[in-house]
Structure formats: structure tokens, C-alpha cells
Amino acid sequence: MIIKKWVIFNTKLYFLLYSHASLYLCNPSDVQVGPWVYLVYVFYTFSDTAQDQLKLFKKGSFLGQYPLVQNVTVTEGGTANLTCRVEYNDNTSLQWSNPAQQTLFFGDKKALRDNRIELVRATSSELTISISDVSLSDEGRYTCSLFTMPIRTAKAYLTVLGVPAKPEIEGLTKPALEGDQITLTCSSQGSKPAADLRWFRNEKEVKGAKVVNPMGKTFTVQSFLQLQVDRNDDGVAYTCRVDHVALSQTPQQATEVLEVHYAPRVEINPLHSVPLEGQYLRLECVSKGNPSPDPVMWTKDGGDLPDIERMIVEGRDLTFTSLNKTDNGTYRCEASNHLGTSSAEYKLYVYDPNAVGQHGTDHALIGGVVAVVVFVTLCLIIVLGRYLARHKGTYLTNEAKGADDAPDADTAIINAEGNHAHAEEKKEYFI
Ligand SMILES: *[C@@H]1O[C@H](CO)[C@@H](O)[C@H](O)[C@H]1NC(C)=O
Ligand SMILES: *[C@@H]1O[C@H](CO)[C@@H](O)[C@H](O)[C@H]1NC(C)=O
Ligand SMILES: *[C@@H]1O[C@H](CO)[C@@H](O)[C@H](O)[C@H]1NC(C)=O
Ligand SMILES: *[C@@H]1O[C@H](CO)[C@@H](O)[C@H](O)[C@H]1NC(C)=O
Ligand SMILES: *[C@@H]1O[C@H](CO)[C@@H](O)[C@H](O)[C@H]1NC(C)=O
């Protein structure tokens, strides 16, 4: 900026302003400011942008007859308001023109035939127009002109955001086979600026490889995800989400659920730990495969099940209604689907319940303990009964004591409930 000249003048300030159509700065720190004296710098400005003008306005006490505009960002299909303001205007006309230099509005008069462009407000200090159904081709520099001498202009940049299309996922083979290497490709067109694509495996983010291709004014964005599928991927949902400034409320996404076929895997779970002769036994055959291998095949020592009466195959399980020593052997459960066959084996030893000596000792021991406990309890009851019969007056207190003396809670209850009856019996017996 260059200072052109100093001017000191009084209330005629406004006249001068209008006639010069320049920017004037009143700088109080440079001179004594009296009630009727103004000091004014006259500027030539080399910049027409709104920002520079704003800066000057904020710095000091400016009085300017300048158009002021702001950049506008709008989503494709939306409506943009272009506002041009003049702080101090003497009814000089304002005009908006488009990037192709065509006049849109001159004051409140429409100049270009375009139904999308409408007048919002036209006053001496403001000219606001709106452009509805904005398309990408509307983007560019719009000019607001103030018809002073010389003409003052300000340029507002209209940025149009391209809305990304709903993403599409490709490359999925349905069903995929376990071990397959597949590449999922997610693509979304029409974003501006280029959208971001993110992958999620059942809600958990996984990293893909992004490629951005410019397509005219917009971008086609692709993201690749390489997968080595296994049985754990069966039924897993892969989601591709588009993140973009134009999609603040409703994120666009696409989801594909993987279907993986795999050969069965078989396991046998016995539902008893020590099979005893005469007992019931169930062998559970757990087979997982896709497609589901059903039914399974049970064999004994490489041949058919010998006794169909006692060995019942129910669903996938083999049930022995009553085990016999002759059932000893290797049982095999086999499952297959079109991808393969799998089997599991179980070696059955049927134990003689009488020969299982250890268990016998256990029972004898438990029986002995129970006998001792019962004997001790009985003795206690008898002793207490006699005691109560002799101390009728302290009956209630003794009942409570019985509970305290008892070795455990059960005995306490037996004591508490039984005392009364025994007390009566004993009384009769002893008298
Ligand atoms: C444009 O201006 C009009 C009138 O002031 C207002 O109703 C509308 O919401 C504005 N639109 C935008 C996108 O700012
Ligand atoms: C602007 O125009 C209005 C009406 O046309 C008039 O009343 C007003 O005095 C004018 N203002 C200036 C500063 O010329
Ligand atoms: C307006 O947008 C243009 C072009 O994008 C940019 O150069 C300029 O700095 C912007 N002005 C403001 C005030 O943001
Ligand atoms: C076991 O099988 C044999 C031969 O079939 C039979 O004689 C025997 O009674 C069976 N034992 C039991 C406990 O069922
Ligand atoms: C079955 O297996 C048990 C345990 O190994 C064994 O004691 C028993 O003699 C076997 N019975 C037959 C008939 O092989």
C-alpha cells in the first residue's frame, strides 16, 4: 500500500469518501484528534480480496465504500447464498457476475435467465442472491462489483462438494473355499474432494489399500482388501464405509457377508469318564463343516456296529443302552461333505463294576463316617433330653444352647426341633 496524500478535513469527510471511492484510514495515534478534525490516509490498494479489506477494517477506524464478500462451500444439489456488503454506500449499484463474467443480478434486476438463481436481498448496502440445485459446473470465482469510479470488485469463491455415490463391493466369490485368496474391492464415484474409504471386519477396522482416480472434476476412490479366507471367516460381515465432508449425517456404506465352505473337522466327546459294564454311555460326535456334514457314520473296529439293539445312533451321537465287556474296541465317527472327509476315534474299555476295587473302599469309608456321625448325633440327643427333663424352668435357654453345642448347622436344627419331643418323652420315662 502506498500513501497517496495527506488530507485534513472536517465534516466533509463523507463527500470526499464517496467521490474518491478509495479506502480512508483515520489514524488517531498519528495526530491530535479534535472533535472536528479527522486525519485520513488515502490508500491505493493492490488487493481486491475480501480478506485484505477485512483486515484493514479491523485495524482502525475505516470508512470504506468497498464490496465485501465471503467464500461459500455448498454440497452438490444444495443452495448457495452469495452475499455482497458495502459498509457505507451512497446508493451506488451492486452487481453479481458468475465465473464466465456473465451478469447475474444488477441491483434487484435479474440479468441472466437461470431459474436456479434468485434474489434474496437488494438494499443499498447489500446484494444477496441464491443459487439452488448447485452443480459442480457452478464452481468458480463470482464477482461482486460496486459501480463507483473506478469500479470496486470483490471475488467470492464458490466451492461445490461432490457427494460420493454409495460404495460397491466386488470380488467376492460365493461361496469361497477355505484357503482361497480373495481381494475385495470397494469403490465409490463422484466425490470431491476425494472421499476416504474404510474397511470393517464385523465392526472392527481393518486396513485396505486406497487408490484415487480423478474423473473430470470428481474422484473415483477404490480400496482393496486382500484376504486368505479360512473357516473363521464364514458368516463374517465385511463393511466398506465412505467418509466425506458432504456426508456428515448419513455415512454411506456397503456390507458383504462371507460364506466359506470347508471340509469337516470331527471330535468325539464321551459323556462319562469311566464306562462301567451295564451302564448307559453316550458318545457325542461333534462335526463342523460347511456345508454341514449330516449324517455322520459310526463304525466299530473298521466294521458295522455289531449290536444295533444296544448301540443306537441318534443324530450324530452313539448311545449304548447298557455297556457289555464285549463292547471293548475302537469306535470311529466319520463325517464328509463335498470338500473332504474327516474322522475321529474313541477307544472304549468297559470296566467291570465289581473289579473296580478302589471305589468299593471309598464306599466303605463313607459308610463308616456316616455311621459314626449318626451315632454321635444320637448320643447328643439323648444327653440333651435327659438334661432338659431335669431343668424344666430353663427349657428355652437350653434349647438355644443345644444349637450352640451342635457340631454343624444341620445338627443344630435337629437338636432345636427334636428337643421338645424328646424332653416330653424322657420326662414320662424317668418319672
Ligand atoms: C440463504 O438466505 C435465505 C434468506 O436469508 C435463508 O433463508 C437461507 O437459509 C439461506 N441459505 C443458505 C444455504 O445459507
Ligand atoms: C439513497 O436512495 C434513497 C431512495 O432512493 C434516498 O432516500 C437516499 O437519500 C439516498 N441516499 C444517498 C446517500 O444518496
Ligand atoms: C477464497 O477461496 C480462494 C480459492 O479457493 C482462496 O484463494 C482465498 O484465499 C479464499 N478467501 C478466503 C477469505 O477464504
Ligand atoms: C454281555 O454279553 C454277553 C454275550 O452277548 C451276555 O452273555 C452277557 O449277559 C452280557 N452282559 C451283560 C452285563 O449284559
Ligand atoms: C475290556 O477292557 C478292559 C480294560 O482294559 C479289560 O479289563 C477287559 O478284559 C476287556 N474285555 C474284553 C472282552 O476284551
mmCIF file of C-alpha atoms and ligand atoms in Angstrom, residues 325-326 328 349-351, ligand 5:
data_model
loop_
_atom_site.group_PDB
_atom_site.id
_atom_site.type_symbol
_atom_site.label_atom_id
_atom_site.label_comp_id
_atom_site.label_asym_id
_atom_site.label_seq_id
_atom_site.Cartn_x
_atom_site.Cartn_y
_atom_site.Cartn_z
ATOM 1 C CA LYS A 325 -17.451 -106.056 28.222
ATOM 2 C CA THR A 326 -17.672 -107.295 24.647
ATOM 3 C CA ASN A 328 -14.421 -103.022 24.011
ATOM 4 C CA TYR A 349 -12.748 -100.081 27.614
ATOM 5 C CA VAL A 350 -15.653 -101.370 29.559
ATOM 6 C CA TYR A 351 -14.751 -101.897 33.202
HETATM 7 C C1 LIG B 5 -12.159 -104.777 28.030
HETATM 8 O O1 LIG B 5 -11.199 -103.804 28.520
HETATM 9 C C2 LIG B 5 -10.937 -103.911 29.912
HETATM 10 C C3 LIG B 5 -9.993 -102.803 30.297
HETATM 11 O O2 LIG B 5 -8.843 -102.820 29.502
HETATM 12 C C4 LIG B 5 -10.366 -105.273 30.245
HETATM 13 O O3 LIG B 5 -10.173 -105.361 31.617
HETATM 14 C C5 LIG B 5 -11.341 -106.335 29.742
HETATM 15 O O4 LIG B 5 -10.804 -107.585 29.936
HETATM 16 C C6 LIG B 5 -11.654 -106.166 28.292
HETATM 17 N N1 LIG B 5 -12.664 -107.103 27.884
HETATM 18 C C7 LIG B 5 -12.575 -107.772 26.750
HETATM 19 C C8 LIG B 5 -13.703 -108.704 26.485
HETATM 20 O O5 LIG B 5 -11.627 -107.661 25.990
#
